[in-house]
mmCIF file of C-alpha atoms in Angstrom:
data_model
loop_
_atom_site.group_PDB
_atom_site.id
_atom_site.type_symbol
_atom_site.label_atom_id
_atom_site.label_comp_id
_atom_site.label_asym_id
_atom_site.label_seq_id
_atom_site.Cartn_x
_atom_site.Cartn_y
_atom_site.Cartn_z
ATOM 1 C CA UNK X 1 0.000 0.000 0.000
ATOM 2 C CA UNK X 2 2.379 2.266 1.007
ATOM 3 C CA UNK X 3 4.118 2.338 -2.902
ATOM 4 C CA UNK X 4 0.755 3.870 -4.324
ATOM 5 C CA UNK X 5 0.369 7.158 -5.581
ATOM 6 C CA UNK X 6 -1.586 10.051 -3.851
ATOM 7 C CA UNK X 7 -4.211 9.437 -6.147
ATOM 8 C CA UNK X 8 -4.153 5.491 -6.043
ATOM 9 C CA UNK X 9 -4.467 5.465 -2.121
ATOM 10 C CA UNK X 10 -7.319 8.074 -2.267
ATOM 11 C CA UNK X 11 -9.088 6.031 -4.744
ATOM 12 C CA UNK X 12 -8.169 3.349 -2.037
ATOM 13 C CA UNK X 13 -9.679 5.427 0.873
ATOM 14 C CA UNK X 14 -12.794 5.909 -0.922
ATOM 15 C CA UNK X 15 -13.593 2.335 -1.415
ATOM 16 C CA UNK X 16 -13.408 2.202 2.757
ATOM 17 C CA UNK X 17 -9.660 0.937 2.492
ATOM 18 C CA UNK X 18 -8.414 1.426 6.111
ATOM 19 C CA UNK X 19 -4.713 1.246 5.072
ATOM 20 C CA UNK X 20 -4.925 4.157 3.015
ATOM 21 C CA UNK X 21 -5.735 6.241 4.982
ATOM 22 C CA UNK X 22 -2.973 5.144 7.575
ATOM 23 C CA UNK X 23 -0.622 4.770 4.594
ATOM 24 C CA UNK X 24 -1.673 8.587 3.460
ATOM 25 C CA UNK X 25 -1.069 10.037 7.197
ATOM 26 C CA UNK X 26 2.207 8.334 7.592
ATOM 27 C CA UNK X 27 3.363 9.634 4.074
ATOM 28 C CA UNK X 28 2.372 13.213 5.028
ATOM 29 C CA UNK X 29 2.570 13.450 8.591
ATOM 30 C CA UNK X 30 6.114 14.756 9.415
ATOM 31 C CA UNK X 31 6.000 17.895 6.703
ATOM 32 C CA UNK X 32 2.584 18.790 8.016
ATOM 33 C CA UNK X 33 3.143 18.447 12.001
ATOM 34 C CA UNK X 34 6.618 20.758 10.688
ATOM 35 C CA UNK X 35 4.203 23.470 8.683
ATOM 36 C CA UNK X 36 1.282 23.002 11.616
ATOM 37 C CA UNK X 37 4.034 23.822 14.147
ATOM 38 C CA UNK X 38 4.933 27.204 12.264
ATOM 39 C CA UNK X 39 1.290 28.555 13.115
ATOM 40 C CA UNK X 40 0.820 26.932 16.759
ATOM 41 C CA UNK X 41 2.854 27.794 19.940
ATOM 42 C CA UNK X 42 3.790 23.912 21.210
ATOM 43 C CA UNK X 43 3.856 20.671 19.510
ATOM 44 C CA UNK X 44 0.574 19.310 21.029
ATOM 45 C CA UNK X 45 -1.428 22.257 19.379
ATOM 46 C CA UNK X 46 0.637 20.830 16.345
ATOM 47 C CA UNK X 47 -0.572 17.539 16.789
ATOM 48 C CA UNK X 48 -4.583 18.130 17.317
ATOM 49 C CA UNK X 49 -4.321 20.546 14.332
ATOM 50 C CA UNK X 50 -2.549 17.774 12.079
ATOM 51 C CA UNK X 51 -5.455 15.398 13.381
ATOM 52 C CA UNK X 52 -8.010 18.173 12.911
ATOM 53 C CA UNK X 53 -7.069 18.055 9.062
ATOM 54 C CA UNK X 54 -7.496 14.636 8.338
ATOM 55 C CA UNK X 55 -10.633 14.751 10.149
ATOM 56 C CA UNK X 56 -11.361 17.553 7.612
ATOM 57 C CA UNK X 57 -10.173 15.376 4.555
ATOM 58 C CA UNK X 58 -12.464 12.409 5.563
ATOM 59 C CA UNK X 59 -15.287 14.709 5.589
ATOM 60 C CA UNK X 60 -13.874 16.681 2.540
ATOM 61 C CA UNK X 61 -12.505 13.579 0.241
ATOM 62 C CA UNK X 62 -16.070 13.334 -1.922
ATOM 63 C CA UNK X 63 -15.617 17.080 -2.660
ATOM 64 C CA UNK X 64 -12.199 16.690 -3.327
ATOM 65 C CA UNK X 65 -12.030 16.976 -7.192
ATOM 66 C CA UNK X 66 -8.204 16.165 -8.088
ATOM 67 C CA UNK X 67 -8.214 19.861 -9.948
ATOM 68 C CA UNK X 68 -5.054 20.755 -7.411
ATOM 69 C CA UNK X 69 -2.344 17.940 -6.260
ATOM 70 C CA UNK X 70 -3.566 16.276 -3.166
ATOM 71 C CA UNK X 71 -0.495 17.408 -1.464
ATOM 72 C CA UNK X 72 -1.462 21.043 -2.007
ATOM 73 C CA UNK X 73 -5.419 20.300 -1.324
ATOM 74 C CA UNK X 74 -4.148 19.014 2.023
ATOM 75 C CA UNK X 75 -1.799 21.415 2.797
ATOM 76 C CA UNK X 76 -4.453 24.485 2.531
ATOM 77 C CA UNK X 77 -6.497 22.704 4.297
ATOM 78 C CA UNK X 78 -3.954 22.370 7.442
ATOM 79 C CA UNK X 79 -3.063 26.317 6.834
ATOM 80 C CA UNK X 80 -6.515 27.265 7.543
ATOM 81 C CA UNK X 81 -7.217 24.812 10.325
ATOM 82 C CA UNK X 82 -3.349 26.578 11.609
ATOM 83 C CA UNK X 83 -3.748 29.802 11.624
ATOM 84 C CA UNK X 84 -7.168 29.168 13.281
ATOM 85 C CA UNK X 85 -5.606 27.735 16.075
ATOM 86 C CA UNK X 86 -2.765 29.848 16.509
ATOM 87 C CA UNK X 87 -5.026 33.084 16.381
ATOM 88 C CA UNK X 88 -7.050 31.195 19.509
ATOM 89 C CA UNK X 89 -3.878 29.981 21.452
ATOM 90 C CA UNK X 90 -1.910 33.394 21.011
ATOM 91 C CA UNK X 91 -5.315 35.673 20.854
ATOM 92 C CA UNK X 92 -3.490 38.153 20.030
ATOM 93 C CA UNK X 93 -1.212 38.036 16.287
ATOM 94 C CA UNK X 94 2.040 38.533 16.287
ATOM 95 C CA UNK X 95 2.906 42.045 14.538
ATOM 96 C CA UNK X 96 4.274 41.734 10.997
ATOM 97 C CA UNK X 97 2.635 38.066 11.145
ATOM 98 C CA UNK X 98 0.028 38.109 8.770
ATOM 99 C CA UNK X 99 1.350 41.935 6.784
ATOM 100 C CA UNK X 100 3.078 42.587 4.316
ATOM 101 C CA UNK X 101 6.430 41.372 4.030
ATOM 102 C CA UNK X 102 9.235 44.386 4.544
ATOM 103 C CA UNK X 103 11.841 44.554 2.474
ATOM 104 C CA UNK X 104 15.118 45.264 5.109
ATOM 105 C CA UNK X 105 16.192 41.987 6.132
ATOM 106 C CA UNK X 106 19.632 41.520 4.308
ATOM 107 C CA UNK X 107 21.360 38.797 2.752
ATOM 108 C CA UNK X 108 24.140 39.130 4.209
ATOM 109 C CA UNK X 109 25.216 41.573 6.620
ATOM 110 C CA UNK X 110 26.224 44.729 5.617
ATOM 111 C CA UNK X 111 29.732 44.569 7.690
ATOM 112 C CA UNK X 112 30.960 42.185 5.614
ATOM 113 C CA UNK X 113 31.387 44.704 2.478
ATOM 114 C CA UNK X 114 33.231 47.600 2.205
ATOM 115 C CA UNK X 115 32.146 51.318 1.204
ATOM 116 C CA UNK X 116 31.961 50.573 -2.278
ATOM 117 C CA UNK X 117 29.474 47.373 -1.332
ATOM 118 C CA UNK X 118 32.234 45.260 -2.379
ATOM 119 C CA UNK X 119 33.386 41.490 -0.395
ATOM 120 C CA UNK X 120 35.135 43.193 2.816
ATOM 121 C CA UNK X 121 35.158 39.361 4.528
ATOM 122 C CA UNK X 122 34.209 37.043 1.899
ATOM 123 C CA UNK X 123 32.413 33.726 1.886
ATOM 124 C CA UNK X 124 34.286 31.449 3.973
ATOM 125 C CA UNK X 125 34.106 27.973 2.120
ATOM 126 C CA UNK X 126 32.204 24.986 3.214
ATOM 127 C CA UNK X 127 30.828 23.282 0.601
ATOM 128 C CA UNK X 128 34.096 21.054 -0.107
ATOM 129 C CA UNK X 129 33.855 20.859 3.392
ATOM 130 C CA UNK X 130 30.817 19.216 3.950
ATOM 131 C CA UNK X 131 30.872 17.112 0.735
ATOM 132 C CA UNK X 132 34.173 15.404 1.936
ATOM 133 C CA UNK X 133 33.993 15.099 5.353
ATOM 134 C CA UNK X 134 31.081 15.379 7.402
ATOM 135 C CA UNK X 135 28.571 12.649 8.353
ATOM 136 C CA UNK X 136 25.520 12.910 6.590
ATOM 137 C CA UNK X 137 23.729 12.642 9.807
ATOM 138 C CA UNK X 138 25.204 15.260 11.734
ATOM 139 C CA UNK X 139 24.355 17.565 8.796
ATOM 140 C CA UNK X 140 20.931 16.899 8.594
ATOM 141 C CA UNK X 141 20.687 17.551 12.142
ATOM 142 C CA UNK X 142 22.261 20.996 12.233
ATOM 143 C CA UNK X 143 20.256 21.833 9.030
ATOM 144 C CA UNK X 144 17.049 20.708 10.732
ATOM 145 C CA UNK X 145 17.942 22.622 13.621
ATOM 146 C CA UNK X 146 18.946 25.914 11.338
ATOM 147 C CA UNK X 147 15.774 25.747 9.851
ATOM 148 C CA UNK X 148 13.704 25.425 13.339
ATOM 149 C CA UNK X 149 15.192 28.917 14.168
ATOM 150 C CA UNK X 150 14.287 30.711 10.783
ATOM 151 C CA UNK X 151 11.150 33.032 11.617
ATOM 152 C CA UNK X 152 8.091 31.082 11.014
ATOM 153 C CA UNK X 153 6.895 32.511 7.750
ATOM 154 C CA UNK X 154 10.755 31.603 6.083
ATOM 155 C CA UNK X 155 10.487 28.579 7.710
ATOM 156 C CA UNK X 156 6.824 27.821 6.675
ATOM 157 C CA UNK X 157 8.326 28.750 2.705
ATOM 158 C CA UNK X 158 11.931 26.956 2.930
ATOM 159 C CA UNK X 159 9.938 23.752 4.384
ATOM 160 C CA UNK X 160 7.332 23.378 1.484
ATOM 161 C CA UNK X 161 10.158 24.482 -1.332
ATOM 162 C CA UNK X 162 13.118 22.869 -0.385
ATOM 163 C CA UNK X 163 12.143 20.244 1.872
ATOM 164 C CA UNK X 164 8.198 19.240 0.453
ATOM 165 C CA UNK X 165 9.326 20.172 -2.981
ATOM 166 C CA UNK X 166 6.331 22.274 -3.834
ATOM 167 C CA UNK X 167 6.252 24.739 -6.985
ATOM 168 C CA UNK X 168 6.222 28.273 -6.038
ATOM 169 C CA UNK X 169 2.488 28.282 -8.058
ATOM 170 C CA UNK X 170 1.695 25.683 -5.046
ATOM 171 C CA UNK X 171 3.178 27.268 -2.377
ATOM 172 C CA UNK X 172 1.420 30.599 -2.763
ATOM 173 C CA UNK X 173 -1.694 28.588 -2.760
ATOM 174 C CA UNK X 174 -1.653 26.797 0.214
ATOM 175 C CA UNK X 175 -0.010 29.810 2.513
ATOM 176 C CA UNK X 176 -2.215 32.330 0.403
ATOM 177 C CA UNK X 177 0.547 35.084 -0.184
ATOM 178 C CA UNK X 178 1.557 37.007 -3.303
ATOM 179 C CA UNK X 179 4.186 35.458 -5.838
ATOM 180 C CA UNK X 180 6.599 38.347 -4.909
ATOM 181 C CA UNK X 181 5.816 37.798 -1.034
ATOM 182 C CA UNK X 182 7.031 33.938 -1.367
ATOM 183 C CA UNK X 183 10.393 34.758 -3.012
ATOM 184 C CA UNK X 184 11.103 37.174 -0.822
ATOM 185 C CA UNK X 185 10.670 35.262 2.050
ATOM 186 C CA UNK X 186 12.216 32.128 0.617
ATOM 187 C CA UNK X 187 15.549 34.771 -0.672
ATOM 188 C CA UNK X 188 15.855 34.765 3.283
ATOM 189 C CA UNK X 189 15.329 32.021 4.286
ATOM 190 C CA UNK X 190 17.540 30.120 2.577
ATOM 191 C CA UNK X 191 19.889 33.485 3.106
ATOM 192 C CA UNK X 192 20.001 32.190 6.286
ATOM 193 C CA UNK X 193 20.675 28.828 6.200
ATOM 194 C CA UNK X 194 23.342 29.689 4.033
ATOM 195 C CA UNK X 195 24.816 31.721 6.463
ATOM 196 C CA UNK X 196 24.444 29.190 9.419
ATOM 197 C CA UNK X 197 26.278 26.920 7.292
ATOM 198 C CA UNK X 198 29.152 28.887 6.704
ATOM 199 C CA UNK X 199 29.257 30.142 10.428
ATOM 200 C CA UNK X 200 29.540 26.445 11.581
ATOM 201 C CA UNK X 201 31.510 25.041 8.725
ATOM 202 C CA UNK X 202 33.122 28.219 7.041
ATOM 203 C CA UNK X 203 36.986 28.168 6.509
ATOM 204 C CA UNK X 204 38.879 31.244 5.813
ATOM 205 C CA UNK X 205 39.894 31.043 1.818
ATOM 206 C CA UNK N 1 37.326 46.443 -21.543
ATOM 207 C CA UNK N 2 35.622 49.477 -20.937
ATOM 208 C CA UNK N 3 32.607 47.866 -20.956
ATOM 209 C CA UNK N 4 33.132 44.979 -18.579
ATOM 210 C CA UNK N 5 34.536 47.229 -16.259
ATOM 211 C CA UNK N 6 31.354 49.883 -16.567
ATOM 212 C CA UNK N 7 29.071 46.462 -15.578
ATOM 213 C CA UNK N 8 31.521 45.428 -12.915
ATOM 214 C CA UNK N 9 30.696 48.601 -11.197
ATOM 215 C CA UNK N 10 27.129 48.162 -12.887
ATOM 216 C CA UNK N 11 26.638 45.546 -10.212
ATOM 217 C CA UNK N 12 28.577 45.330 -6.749
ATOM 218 C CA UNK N 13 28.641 42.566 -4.513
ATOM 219 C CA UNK N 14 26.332 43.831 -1.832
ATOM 220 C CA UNK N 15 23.614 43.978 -4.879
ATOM 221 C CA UNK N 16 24.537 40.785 -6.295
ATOM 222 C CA UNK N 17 24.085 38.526 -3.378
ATOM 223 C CA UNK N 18 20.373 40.061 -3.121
ATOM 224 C CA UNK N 19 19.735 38.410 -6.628
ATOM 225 C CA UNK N 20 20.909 34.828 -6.421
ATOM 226 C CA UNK N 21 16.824 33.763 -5.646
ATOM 227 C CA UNK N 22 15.651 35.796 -8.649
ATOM 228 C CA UNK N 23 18.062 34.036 -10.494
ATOM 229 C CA UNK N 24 17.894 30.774 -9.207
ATOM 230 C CA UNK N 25 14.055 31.034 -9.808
ATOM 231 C CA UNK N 26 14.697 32.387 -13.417
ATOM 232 C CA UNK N 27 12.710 35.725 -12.456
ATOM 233 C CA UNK N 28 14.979 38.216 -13.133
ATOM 234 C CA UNK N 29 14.556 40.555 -16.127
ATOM 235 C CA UNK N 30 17.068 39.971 -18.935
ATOM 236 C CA UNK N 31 19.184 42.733 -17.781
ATOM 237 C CA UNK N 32 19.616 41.705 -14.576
ATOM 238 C CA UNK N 33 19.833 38.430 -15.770
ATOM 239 C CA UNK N 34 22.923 39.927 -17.533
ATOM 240 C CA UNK N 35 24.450 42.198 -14.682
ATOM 241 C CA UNK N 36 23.879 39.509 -12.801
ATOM 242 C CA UNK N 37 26.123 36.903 -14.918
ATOM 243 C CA UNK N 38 28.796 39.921 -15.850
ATOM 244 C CA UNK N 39 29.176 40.494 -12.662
ATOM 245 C CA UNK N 40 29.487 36.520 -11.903
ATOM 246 C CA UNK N 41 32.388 36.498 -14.839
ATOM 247 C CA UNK N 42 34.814 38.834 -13.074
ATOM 248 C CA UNK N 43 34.022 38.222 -9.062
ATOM 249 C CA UNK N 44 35.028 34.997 -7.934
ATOM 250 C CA UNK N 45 33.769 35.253 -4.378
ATOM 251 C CA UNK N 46 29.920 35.809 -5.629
ATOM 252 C CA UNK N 47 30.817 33.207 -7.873
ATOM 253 C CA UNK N 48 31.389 30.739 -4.490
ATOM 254 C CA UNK N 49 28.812 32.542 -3.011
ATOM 255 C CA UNK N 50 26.075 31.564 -5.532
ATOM 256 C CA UNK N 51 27.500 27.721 -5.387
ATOM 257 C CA UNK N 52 26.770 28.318 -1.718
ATOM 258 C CA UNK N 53 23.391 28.962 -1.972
ATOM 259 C CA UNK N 54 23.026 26.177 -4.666
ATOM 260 C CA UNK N 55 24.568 23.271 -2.261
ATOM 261 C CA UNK N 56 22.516 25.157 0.806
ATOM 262 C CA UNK N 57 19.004 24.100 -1.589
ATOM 263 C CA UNK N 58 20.847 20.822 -2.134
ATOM 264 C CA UNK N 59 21.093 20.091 1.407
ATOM 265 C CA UNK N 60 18.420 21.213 2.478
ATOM 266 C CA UNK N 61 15.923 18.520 -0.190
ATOM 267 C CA UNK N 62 18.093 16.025 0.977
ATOM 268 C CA UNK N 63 16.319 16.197 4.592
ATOM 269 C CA UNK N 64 13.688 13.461 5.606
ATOM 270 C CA UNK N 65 10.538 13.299 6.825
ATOM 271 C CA UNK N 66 10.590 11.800 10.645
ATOM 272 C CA UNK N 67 8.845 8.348 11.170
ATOM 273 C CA UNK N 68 5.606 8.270 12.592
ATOM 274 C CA UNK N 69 5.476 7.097 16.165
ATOM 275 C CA UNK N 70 3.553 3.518 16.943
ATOM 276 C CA UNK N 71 1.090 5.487 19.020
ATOM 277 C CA UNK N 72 0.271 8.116 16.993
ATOM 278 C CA UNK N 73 -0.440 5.718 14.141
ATOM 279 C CA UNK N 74 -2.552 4.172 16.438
ATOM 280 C CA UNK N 75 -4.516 6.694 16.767
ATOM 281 C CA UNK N 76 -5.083 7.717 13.565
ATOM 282 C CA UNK N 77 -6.435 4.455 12.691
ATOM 283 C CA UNK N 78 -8.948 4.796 15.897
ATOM 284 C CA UNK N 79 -9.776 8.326 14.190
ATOM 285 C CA UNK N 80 -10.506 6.894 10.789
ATOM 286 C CA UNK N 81 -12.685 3.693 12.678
ATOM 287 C CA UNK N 82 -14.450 5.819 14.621
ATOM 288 C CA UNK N 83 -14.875 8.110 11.123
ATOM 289 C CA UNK N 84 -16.391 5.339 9.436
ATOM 290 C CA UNK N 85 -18.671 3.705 12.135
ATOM 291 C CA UNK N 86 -20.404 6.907 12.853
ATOM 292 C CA UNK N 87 -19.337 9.725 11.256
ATOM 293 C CA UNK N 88 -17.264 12.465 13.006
ATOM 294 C CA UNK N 89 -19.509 14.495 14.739
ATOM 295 C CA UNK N 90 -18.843 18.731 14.995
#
């Protein structure tokens, strides 16, 4: 079961096929407890929220016309149920959660060029570095890590991108935000990771 | 000569770095698109720095999804039995 397509298990699920729907959740339930826990303050909020969507794709799944991927379909689905529950357990918004995305944040920091906004301290390298000689492992865990600490809306774009492998179409669907918006936000996120990698890895050229 | 060194100072570094996504995403307007690449040509450290970002996108798809535990699975499948013998009710 768990080698089908999207659209073969749903098919599945229809028909009343139990492991479907438990092959389904386990295919999708790490990237969506990640983008639930983006919205929601702790990881149980995360949880009832991922829960709380497949309880709205059981109820949903005759109305669910295969127009959009399932992936995305499911995804909006867990946005809206998200946000709900993160405007009830913060009651209050963050500022500059839900606006419009500023344009300030750097790519790098301005110290590191000189008056003439050329390379004052250049990229240290890393990626020979990390190719050659690190455990895969330990890599993944300092990426994961890096990319818990983006700000959530970064993080929320990096994780469906880079990680889900959504289209950038896709991802301003299912997080509702402009075209422009999502690059911006992914330029810095991934900005960032950049950076984090070179801070831990980075050797002077 | 005169020319590459008029798009050199076309583009500096500090602007450069602040394209790599438009590029990467193949947004940028042709003559950015150009600066961009002229600027790439002479400027080996934006050069590294844009093989950076590429291996950072690399890594980063090369993550996992983490496993589903037992007991959560579990109760999924009590969600989806209780779905079907009665309907979820709210």
């Amino acid at each position: 079961v768990d080698s089908g397509s999207d659209a073969q298990l749903l098919t599945a699920l229809r028909a009343g096929d139990e492991r479907a729907f438990v092959a389904l959740v386990r295919r999708h339930h790490a990237p969506m407890l990640r983008l639930a826990s983006s919205f929601v303050p702790n990881v149980a909020v995360a949880e009832e929220v991922v829960q709380d969507t497949w309880v709205g794709v059981l109820r949903g799944i005759d109305r669910f016309e295969g127009r959009s991927s399932f992936r995305t379909w499911l995804f909006r689905i867990l946005v809206n149920r998200a946000r709900t529950a993160g405007a009830r357990e913060r009651r209050t918004i963050a500022v500059g959660d839900t606006g419009a995305v500023s344009d300030t944040e750097a790519a790098v920091a301005a110290s590191r060029f000189g008056g003439g906004g050329s390379w004052l301290s250049p990229p240290e390298r890393w990626v020979e570095e990390v190719d050659d000689r690190l455990e895969a492992g330990k890599l993944a865990g300092f990426l994961r890590t890096a990319i818990e600490d983006l700000p959530d809306r970064q993080r929320q774009v990096v994780t469906l991108r880079d990680i889900e492998g959504l289209s950038s179409e896709q991802v301003c669907s299912v997080l509702e935000i402009s075209e422009s918006n999502q690059r911006v936000l992914l330029h810095r996120g991934r900005s960032r990771l950049r950076q984090a990698l070179e801070t831990r890895f980075g050797r002077p050229s | 000569m005169m020319r590459l060194r008029l798009w050199h100072r076309d583009l500096v570094c500090k602007q450069a770095v602040e394209l790599v996504t438009g590029y990467l995403e193949g947004t940028l307007s042709r003559s950015d698109r150009r600066r961009y690449e002229a600027h790439l040509a002479g400027c080996p450290h934006c050069t590294e720095y844009l093989a950076q970002m590429r291996k950072t996108i690399e890594l980063t798809g090369t993550l996992t999804p983490d496993d589903l535990t037992p007991q959560m699975q579990d109760d999924f499948i009590d969600l989806y039995r209780q779905w079907r013998a009665e309907g979820i009710s709210g």
